[in-house]
PDB file of C-alpha atoms in Angstrom:
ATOM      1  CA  UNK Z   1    -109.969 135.924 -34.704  1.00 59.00           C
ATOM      2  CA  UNK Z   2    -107.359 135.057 -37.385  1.00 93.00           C
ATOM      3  CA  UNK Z   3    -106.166 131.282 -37.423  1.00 97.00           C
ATOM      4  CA  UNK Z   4    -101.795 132.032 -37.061  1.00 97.00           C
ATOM      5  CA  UNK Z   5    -102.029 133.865 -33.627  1.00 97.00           C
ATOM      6  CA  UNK Z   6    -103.141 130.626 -31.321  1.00 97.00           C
ATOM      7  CA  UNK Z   7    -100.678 128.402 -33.617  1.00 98.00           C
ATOM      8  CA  UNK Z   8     -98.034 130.825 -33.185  1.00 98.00           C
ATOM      9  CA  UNK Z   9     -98.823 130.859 -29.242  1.00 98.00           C
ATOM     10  CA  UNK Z  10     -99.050 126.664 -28.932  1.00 98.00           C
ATOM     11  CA  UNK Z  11     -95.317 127.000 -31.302  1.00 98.00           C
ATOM     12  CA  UNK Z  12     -93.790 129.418 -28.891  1.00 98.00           C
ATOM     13  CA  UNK Z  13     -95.234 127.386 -25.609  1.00 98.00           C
ATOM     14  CA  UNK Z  14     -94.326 124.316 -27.212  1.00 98.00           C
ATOM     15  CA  UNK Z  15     -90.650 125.574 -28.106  1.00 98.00           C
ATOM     16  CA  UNK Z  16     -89.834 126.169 -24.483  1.00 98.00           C
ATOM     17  CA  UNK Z  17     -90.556 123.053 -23.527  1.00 98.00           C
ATOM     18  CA  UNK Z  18     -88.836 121.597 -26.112  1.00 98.00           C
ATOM     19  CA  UNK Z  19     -85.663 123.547 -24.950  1.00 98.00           C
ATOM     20  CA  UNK Z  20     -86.215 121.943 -21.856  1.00 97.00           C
ATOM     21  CA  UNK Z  21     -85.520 118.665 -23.689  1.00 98.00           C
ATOM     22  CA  UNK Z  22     -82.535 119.034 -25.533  1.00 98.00           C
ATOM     23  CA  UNK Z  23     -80.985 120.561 -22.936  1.00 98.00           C
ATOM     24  CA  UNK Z  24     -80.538 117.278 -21.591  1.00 98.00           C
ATOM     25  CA  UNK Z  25     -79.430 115.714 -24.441  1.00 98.00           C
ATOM     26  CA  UNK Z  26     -76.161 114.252 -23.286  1.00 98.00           C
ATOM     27  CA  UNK Z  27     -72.639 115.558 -25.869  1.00 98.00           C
ATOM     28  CA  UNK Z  28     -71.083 112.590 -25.538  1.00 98.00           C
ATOM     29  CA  UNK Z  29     -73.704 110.259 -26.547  1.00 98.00           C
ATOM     30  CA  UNK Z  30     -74.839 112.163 -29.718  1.00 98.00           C
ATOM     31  CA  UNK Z  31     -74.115 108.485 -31.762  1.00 98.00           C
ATOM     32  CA  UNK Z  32     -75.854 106.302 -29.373  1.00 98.00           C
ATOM     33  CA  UNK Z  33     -79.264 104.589 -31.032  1.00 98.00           C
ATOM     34  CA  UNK Z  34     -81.541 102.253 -29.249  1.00 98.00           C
ATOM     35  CA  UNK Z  35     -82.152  99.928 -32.046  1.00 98.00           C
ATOM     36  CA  UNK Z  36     -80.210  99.819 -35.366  1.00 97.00           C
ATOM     37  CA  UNK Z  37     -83.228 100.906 -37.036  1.00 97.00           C
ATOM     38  CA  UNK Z  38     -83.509 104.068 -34.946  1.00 98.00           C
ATOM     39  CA  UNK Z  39     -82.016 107.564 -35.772  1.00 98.00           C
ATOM     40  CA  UNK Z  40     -79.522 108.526 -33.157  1.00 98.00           C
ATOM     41  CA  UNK Z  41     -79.798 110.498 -30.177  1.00 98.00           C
ATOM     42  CA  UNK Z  42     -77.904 113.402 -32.811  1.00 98.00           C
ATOM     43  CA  UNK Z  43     -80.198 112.906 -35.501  1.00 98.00           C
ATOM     44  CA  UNK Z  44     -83.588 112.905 -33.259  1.00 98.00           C
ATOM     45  CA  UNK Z  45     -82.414 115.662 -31.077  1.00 98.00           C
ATOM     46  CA  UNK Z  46     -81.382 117.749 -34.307  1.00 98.00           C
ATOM     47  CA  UNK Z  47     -84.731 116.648 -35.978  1.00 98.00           C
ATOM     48  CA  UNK Z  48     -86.820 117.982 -33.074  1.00 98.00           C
ATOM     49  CA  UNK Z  49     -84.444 121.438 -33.400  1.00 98.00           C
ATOM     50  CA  UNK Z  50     -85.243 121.895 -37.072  1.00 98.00           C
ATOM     51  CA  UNK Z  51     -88.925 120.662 -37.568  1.00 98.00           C
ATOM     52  CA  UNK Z  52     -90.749 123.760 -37.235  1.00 98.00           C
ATOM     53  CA  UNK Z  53     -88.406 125.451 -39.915  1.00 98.00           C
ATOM     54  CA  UNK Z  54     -88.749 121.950 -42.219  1.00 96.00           C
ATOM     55  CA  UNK Z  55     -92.322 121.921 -42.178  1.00 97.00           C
ATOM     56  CA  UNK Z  56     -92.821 125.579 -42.848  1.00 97.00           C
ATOM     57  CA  UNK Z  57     -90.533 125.499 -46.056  1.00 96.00           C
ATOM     58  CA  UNK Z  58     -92.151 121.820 -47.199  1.00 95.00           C
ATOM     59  CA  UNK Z  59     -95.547 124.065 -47.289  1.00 96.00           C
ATOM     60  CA  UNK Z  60     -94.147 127.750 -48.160  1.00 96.00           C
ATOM     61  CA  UNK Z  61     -95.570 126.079 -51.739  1.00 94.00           C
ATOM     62  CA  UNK Z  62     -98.746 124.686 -52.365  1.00 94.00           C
ATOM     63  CA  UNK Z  63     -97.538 122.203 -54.840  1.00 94.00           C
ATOM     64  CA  UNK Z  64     -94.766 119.561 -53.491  1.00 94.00           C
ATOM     65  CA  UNK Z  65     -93.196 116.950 -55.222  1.00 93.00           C
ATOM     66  CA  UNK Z  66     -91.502 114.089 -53.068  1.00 92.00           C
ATOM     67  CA  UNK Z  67     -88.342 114.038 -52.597  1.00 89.00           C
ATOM     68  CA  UNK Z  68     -85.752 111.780 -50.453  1.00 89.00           C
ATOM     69  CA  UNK Z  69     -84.868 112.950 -46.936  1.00 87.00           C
ATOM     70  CA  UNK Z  70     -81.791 112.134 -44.796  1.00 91.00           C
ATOM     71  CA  UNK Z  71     -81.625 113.670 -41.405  1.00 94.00           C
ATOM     72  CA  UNK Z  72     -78.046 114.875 -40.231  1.00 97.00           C
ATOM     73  CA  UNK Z  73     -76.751 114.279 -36.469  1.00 97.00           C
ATOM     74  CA  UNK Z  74     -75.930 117.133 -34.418  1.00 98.00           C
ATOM     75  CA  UNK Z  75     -72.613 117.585 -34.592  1.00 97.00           C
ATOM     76  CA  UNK Z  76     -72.709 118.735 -30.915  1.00 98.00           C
ATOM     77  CA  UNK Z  77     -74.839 120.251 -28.288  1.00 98.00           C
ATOM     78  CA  UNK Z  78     -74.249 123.154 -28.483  1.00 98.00           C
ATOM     79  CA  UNK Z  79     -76.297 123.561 -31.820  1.00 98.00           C
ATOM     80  CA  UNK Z  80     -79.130 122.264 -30.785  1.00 98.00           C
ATOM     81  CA  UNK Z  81     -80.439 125.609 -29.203  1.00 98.00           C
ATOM     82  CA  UNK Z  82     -79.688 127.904 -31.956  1.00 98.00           C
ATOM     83  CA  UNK Z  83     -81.069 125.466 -34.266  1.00 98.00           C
ATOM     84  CA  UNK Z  84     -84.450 125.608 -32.601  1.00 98.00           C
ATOM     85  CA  UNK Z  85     -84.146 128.992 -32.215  1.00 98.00           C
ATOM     86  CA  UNK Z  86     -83.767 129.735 -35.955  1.00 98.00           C
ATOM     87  CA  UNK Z  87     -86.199 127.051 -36.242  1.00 98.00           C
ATOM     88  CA  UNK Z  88     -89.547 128.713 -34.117  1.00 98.00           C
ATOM     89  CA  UNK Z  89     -88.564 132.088 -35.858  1.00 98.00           C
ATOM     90  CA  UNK Z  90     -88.644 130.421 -39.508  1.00 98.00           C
ATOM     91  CA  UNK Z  91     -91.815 128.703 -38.595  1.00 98.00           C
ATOM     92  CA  UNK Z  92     -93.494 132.299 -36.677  1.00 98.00           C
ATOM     93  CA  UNK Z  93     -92.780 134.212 -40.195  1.00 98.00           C
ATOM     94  CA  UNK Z  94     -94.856 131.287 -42.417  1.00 98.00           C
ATOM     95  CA  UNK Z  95     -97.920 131.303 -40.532  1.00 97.00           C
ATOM     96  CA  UNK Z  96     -97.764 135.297 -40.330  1.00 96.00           C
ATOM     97  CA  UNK Z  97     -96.765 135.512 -43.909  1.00 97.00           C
ATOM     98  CA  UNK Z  98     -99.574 132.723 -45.007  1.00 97.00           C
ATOM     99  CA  UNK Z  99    -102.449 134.277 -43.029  1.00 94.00           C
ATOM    100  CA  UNK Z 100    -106.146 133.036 -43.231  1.00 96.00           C
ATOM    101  CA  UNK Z 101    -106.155 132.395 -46.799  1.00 96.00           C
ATOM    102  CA  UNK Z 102    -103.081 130.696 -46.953  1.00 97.00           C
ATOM    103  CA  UNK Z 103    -103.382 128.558 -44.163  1.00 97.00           C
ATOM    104  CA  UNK Z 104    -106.825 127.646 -45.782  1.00 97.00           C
ATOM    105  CA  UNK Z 105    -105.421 127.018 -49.346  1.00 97.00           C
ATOM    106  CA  UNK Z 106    -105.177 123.204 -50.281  1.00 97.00           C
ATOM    107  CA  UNK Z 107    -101.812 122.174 -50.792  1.00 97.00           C
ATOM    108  CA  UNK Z 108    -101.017 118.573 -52.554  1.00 97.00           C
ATOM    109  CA  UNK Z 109     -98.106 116.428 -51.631  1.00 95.00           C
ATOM    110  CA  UNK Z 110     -97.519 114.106 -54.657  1.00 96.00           C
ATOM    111  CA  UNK Z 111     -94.521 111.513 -56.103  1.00 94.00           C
ATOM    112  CA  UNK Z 112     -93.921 111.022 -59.472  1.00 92.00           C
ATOM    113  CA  UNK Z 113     -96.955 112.391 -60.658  1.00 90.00           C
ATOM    114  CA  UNK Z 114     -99.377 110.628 -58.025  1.00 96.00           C
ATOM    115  CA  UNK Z 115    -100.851 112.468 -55.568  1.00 96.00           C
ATOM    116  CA  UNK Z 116    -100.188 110.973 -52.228  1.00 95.00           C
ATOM    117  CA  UNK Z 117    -101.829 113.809 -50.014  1.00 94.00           C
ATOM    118  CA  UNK Z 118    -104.368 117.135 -50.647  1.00 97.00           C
ATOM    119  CA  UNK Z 119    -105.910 119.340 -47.746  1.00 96.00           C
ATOM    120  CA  UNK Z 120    -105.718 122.476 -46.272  1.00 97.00           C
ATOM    121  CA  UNK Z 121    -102.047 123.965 -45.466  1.00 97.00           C
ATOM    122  CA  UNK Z 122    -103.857 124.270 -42.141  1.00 98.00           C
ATOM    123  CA  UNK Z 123    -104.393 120.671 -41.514  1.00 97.00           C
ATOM    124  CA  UNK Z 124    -100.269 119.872 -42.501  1.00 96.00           C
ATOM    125  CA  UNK Z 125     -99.762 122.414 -39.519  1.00 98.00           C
ATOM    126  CA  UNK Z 126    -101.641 120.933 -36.897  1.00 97.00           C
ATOM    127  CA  UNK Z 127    -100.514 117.191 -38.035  1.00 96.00           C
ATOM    128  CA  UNK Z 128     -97.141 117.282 -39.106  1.00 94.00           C
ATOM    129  CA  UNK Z 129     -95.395 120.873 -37.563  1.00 97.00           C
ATOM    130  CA  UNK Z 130     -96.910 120.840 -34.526  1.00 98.00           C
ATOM    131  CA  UNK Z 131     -98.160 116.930 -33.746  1.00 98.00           C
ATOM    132  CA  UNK Z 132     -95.715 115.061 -35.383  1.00 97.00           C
ATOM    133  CA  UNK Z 133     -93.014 117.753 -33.608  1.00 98.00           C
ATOM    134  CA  UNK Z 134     -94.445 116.789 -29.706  1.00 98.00           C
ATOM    135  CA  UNK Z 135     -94.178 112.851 -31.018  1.00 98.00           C
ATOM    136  CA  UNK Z 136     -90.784 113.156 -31.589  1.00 98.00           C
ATOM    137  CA  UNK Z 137     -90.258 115.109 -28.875  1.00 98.00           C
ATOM    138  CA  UNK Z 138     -91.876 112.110 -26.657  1.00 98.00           C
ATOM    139  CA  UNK Z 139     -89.588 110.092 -28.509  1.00 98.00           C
ATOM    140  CA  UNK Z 140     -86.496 111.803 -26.917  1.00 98.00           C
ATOM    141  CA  UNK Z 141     -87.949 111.692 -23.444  1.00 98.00           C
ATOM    142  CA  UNK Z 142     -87.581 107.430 -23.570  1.00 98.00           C
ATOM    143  CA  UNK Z 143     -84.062 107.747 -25.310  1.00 98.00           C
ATOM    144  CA  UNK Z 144     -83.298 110.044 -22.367  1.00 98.00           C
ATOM    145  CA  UNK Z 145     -85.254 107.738 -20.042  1.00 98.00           C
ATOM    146  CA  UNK Z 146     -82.990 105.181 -21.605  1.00 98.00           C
ATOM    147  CA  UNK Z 147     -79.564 106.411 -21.314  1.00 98.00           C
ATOM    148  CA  UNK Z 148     -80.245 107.425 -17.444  1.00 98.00           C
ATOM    149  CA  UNK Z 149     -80.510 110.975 -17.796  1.00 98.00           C
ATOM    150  CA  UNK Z 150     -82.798 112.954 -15.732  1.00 98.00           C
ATOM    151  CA  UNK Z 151     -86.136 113.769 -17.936  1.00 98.00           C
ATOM    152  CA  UNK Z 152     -87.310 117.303 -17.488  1.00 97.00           C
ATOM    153  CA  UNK Z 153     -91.424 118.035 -16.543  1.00 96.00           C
ATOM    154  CA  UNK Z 154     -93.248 118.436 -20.008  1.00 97.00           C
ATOM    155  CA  UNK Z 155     -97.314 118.718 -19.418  1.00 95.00           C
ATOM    156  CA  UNK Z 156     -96.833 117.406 -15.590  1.00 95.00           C
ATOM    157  CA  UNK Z 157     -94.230 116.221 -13.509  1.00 96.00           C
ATOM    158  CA  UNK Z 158     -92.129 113.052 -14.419  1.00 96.00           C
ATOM    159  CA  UNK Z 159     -90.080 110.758 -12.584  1.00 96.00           C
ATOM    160  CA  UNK Z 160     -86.934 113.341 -12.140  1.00 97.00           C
ATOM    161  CA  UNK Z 161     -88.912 116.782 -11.888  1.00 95.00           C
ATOM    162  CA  UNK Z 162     -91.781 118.629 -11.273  1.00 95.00           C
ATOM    163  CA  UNK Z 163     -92.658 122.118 -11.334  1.00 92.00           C
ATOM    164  CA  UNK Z 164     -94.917 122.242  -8.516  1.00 92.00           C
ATOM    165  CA  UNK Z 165     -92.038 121.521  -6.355  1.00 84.00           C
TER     166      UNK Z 165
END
């Protein structure tokens, strides 16, 4: 068994229920934050869109140098889709493209110099792609919870839905 065909499964899995999420992001509330230090519901919603297509092109090279990141609001809803969309495809074509070998090659994350990480392009997959994609995604699901809009089954049943219904 190769390593990219059960990430590719868990990414296109994963992307439907993500769908299921930002569908209910709300238009007219793409500004709203919960905190002042918190991105906005646009910002998170297009975050959680683009992810799989960010992570893929921060490790299409095996040497990265740091570099500041600002993350844009959705403009509107209606992007959000398409964005993931583009996103899962960008991210299905990297871990063909890389294969065994290249999922297995050690990439290095570094800053002026200073290497701040170093393992296997594998590893930055799992953790950042895929992981730190569902945390976000759990993320959503309280601003959602917060603004009193109906939050959609992910693993189970919530409060609103359940698809053993």
């Amino acid at each position: 068994m190769t390593l990219a065909p059960p990430l590719i499964d868990e990414l296109t899995r994963e992307a439907a229920t993500t769908r299921r999420v930002l569908d209910r992001v709300p238009d007219d509330r793409l500004s709203w934050r919960p905190h002042p230090k918190s991105m906005s519901l646009g910002q998170l919603a297009l975050h959680i869109a683009e992810t799989p297509s960010q992570i893929a092109a921060l490790l299409s090279s095996l040497q990265v140098e740091a570099v500041p990141f600002t993350q844009a609001e959705a403009a509107s809803t209606a992007e959000l889709g398409p964005s993931l969309d583009r996103s899962v495809e960008a991210a299905t074509n990297a871990l063909s493209h890389w294969g065994d070998a290249g999922l297995l090659a050690e990439w290095t994350f570094s800053r002026g110099g200073r290497t701040l990480m170093k393992l296997p392009r594998l590893a930055m997959v799992r953790s950042i792609m895929l992981n730190h994609w569902y945390h976000h995604r759990g993320q959503l699901l309280v601003y959602l919870r917060l603004l009193d809009v109906p939050v959609p089954f992910v693993y189970g049943p919530s409060a609103d839905e359940s698809p053993f219904a």
